[in-house]
Short mmCIF file of N, CA, C and O in Angstrom, two decimals:
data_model
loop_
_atom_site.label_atom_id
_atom_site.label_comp_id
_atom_site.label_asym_id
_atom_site.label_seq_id
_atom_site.Cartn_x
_atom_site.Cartn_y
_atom_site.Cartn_z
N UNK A 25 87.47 -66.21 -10.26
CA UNK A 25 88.05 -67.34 -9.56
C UNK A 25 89.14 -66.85 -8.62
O UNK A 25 88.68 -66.26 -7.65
N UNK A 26 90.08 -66.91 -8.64
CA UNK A 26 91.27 -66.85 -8.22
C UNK A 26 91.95 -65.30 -8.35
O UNK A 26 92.58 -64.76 -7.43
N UNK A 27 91.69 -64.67 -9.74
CA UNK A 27 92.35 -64.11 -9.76
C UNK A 27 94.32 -63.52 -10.38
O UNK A 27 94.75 -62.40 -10.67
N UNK A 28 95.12 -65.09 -10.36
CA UNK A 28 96.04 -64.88 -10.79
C UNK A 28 95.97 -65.75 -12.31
O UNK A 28 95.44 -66.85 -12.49
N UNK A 29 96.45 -65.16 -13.02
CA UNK A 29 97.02 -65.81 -14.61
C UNK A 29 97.82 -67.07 -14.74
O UNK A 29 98.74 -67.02 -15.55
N UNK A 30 97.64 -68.16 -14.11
CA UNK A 30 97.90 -69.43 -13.94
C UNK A 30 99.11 -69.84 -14.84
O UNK A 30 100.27 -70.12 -14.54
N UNK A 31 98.37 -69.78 -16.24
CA UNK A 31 99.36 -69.91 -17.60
C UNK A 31 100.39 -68.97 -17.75
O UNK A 31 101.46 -69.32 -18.26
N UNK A 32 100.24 -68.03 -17.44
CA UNK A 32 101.89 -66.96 -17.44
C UNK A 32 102.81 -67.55 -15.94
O UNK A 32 103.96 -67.97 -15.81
N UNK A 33 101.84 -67.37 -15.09
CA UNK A 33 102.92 -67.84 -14.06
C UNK A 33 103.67 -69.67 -14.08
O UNK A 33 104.72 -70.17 -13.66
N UNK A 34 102.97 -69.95 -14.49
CA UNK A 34 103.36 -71.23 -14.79
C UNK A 34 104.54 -71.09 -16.15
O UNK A 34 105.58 -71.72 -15.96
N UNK A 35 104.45 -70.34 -17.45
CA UNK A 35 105.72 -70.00 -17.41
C UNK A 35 106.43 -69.74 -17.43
O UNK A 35 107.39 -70.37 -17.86
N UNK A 36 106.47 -68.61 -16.97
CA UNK A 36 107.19 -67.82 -16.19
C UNK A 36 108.15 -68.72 -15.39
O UNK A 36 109.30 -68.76 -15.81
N UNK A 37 107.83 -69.52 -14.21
CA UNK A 37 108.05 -70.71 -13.26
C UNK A 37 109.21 -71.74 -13.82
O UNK A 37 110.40 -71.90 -13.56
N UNK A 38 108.17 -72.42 -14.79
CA UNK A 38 108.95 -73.61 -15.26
C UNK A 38 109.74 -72.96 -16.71
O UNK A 38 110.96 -73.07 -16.73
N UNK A 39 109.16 -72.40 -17.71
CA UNK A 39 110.15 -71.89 -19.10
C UNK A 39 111.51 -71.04 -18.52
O UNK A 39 112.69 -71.28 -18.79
N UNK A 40 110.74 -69.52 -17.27
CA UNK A 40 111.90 -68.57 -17.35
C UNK A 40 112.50 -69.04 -16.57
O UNK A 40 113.49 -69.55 -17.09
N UNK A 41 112.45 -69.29 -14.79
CA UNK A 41 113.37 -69.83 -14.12
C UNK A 41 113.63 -71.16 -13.76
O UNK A 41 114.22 -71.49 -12.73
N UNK A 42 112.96 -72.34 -15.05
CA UNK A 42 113.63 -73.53 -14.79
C UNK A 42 113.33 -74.28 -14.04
O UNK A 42 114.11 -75.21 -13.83
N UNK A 43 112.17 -74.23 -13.37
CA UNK A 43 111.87 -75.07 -12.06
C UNK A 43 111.27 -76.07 -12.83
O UNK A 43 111.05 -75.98 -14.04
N UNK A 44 111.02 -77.05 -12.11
CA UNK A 44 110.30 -78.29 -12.15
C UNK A 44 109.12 -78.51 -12.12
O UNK A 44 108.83 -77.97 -11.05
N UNK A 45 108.32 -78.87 -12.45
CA UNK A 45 106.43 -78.95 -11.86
C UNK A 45 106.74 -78.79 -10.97
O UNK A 45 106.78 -77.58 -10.74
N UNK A 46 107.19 -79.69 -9.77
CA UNK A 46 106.53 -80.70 -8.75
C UNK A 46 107.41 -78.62 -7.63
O UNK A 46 106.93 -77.73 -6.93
N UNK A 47 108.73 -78.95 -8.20
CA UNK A 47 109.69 -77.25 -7.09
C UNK A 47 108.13 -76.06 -7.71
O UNK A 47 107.42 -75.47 -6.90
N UNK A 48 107.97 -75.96 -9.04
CA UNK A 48 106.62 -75.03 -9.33
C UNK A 48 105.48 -75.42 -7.73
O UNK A 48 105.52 -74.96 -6.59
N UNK A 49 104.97 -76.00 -8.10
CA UNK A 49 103.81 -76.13 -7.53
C UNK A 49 103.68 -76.28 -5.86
O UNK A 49 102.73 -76.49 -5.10
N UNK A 50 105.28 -76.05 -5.66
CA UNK A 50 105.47 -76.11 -3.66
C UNK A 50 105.54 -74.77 -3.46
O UNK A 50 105.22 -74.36 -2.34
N UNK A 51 105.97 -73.78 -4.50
CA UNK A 51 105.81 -72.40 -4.40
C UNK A 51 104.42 -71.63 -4.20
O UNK A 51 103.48 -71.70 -5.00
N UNK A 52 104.43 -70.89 -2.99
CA UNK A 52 103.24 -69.83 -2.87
C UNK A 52 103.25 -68.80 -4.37
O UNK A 52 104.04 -68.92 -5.31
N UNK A 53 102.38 -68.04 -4.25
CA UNK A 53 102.51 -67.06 -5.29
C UNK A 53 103.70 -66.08 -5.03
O UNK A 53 104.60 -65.89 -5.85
N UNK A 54 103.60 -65.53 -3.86
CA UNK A 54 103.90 -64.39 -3.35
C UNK A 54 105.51 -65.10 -3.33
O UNK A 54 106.47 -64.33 -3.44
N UNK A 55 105.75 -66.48 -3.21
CA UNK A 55 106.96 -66.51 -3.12
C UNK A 55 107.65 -66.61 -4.70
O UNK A 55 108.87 -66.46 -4.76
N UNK A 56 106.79 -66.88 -6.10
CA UNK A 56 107.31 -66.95 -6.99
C UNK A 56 107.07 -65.72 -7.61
O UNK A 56 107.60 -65.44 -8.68
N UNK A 57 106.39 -65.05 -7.08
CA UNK A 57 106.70 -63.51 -7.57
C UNK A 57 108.02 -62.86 -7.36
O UNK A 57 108.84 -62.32 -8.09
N UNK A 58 107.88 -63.17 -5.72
CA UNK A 58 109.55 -62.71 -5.55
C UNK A 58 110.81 -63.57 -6.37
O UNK A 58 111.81 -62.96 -6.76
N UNK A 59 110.66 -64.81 -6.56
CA UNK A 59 111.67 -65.07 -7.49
C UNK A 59 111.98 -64.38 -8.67
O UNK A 59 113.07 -64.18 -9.21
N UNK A 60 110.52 -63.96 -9.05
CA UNK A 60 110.42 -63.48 -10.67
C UNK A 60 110.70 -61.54 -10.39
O UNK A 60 110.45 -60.64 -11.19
N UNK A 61 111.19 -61.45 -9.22
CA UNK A 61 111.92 -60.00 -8.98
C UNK A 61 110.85 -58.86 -9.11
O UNK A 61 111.05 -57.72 -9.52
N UNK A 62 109.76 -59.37 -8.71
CA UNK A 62 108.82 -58.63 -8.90
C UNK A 62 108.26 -57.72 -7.22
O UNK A 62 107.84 -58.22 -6.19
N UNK A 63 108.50 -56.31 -7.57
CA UNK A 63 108.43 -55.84 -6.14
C UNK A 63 107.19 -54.98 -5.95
O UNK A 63 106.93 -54.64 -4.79
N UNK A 64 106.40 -54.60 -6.93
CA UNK A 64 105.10 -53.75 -6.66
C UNK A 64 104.09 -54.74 -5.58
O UNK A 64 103.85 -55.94 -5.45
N UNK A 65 103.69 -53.51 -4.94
CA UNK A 65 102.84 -53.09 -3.60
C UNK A 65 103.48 -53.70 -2.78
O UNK A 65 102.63 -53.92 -1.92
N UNK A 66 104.93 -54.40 -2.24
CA UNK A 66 105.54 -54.49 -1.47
C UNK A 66 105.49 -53.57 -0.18
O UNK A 66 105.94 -52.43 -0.29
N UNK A 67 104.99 -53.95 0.96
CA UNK A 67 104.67 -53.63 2.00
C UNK A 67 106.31 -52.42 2.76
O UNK A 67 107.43 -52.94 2.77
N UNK A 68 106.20 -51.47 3.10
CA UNK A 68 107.15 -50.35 3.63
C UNK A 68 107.58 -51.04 5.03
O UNK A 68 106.83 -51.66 5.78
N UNK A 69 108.55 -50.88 5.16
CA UNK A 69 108.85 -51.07 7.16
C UNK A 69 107.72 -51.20 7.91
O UNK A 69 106.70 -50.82 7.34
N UNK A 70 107.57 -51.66 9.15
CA UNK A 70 106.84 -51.25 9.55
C UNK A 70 107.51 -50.48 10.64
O UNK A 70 108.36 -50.86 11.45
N UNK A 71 106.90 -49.24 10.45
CA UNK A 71 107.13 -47.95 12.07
C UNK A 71 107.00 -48.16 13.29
O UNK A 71 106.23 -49.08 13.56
N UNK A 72 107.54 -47.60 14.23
CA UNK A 72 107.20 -47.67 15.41
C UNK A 72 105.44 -47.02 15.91
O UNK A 72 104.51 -47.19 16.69
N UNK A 73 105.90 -46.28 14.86
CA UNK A 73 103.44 -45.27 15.28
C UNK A 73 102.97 -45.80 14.46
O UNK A 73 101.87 -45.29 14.23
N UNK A 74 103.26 -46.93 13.57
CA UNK A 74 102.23 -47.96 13.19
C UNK A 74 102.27 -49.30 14.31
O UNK A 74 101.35 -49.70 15.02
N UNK A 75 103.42 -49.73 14.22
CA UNK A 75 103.10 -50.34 15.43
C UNK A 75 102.51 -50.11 17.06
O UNK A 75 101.97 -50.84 17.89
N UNK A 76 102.71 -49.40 17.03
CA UNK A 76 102.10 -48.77 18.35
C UNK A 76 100.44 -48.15 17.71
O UNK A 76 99.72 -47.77 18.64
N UNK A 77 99.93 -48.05 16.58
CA UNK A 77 99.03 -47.93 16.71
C UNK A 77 98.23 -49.42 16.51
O UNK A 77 97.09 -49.52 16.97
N UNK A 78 98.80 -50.51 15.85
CA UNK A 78 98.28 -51.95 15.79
C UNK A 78 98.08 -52.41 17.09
O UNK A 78 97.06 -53.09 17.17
N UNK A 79 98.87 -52.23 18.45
CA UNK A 79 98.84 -52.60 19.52
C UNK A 79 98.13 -51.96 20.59
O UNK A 79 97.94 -52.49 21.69
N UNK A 80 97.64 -50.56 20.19
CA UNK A 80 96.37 -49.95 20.36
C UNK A 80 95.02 -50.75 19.83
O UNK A 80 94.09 -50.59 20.61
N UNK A 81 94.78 -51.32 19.02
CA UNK A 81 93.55 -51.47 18.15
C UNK A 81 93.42 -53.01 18.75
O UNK A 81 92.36 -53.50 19.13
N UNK A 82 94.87 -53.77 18.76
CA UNK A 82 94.69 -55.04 18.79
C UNK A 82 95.14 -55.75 20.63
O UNK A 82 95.50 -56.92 20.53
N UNK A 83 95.15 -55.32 21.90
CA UNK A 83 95.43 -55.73 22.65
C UNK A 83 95.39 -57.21 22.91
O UNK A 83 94.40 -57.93 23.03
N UNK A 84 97.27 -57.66 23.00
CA UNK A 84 96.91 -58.73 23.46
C UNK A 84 96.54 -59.05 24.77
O UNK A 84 95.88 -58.08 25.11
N UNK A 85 96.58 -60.02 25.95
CA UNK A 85 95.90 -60.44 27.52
C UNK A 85 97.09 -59.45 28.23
O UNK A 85 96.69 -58.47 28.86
N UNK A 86 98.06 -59.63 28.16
CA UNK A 86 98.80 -58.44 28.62
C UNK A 86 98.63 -56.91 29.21
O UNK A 86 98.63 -56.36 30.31
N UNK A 87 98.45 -56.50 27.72
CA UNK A 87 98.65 -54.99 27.41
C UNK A 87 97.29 -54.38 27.87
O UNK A 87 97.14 -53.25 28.33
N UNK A 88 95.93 -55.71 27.61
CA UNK A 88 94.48 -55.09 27.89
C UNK A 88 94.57 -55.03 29.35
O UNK A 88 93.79 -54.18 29.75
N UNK A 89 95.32 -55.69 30.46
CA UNK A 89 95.07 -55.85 31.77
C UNK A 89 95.44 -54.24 32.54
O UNK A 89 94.98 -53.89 33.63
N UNK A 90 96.23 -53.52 31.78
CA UNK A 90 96.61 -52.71 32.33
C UNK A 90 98.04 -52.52 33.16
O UNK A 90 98.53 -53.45 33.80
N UNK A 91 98.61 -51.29 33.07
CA UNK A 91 99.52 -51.23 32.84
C UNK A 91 100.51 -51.48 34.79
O UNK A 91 101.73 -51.62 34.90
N UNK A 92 99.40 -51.45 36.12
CA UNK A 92 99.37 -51.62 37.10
C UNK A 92 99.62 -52.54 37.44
O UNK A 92 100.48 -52.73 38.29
N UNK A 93 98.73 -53.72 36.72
CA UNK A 93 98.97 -55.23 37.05
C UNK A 93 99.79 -55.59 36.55
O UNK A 93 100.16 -56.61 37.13
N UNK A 94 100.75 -55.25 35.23
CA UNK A 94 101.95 -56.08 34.48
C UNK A 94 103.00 -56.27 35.52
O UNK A 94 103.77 -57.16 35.88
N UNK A 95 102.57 -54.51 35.99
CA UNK A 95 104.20 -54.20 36.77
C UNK A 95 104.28 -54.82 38.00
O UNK A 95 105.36 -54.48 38.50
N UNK A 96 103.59 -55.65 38.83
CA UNK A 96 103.36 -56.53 40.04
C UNK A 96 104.53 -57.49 40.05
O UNK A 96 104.62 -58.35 40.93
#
């Protein structure tokens, strides 16, 4: 299904930090993980030669036109 353990996070949610159903259930996962101080596979900076290689791979209307026509 899903994937996450519903019944632990739930309480986890409402037993450990007290929330409410209704404050529970407006929470993403990813955001009640971070409440619950939980930091594994947390994403690194992102670099400048990762970014510059995302903007290689991913051109937006700009960057694909070339670098002749921007400068006009």
């Amino acid at each position: 299904m899903s994937g996450l353990d519903w019944p632990a996070l739930m309480q986890a949610g409402l037993r450990g930090l007290g929330l409410r159903p209704a404050e529970f259930w407006a929470l993403t996962p990813a955001e009640l993980r971070l409440m619950l101080g939980e930091r594994q596979g947390a994403a690194a900076a992102l670099g400048r030669s990762r970014l510059d290689e995302l903007l290689a791979a991913y051109p937006d209307g700009m960057a694909a036109m070339g670098k002749g026509e921007r400068d006009e």
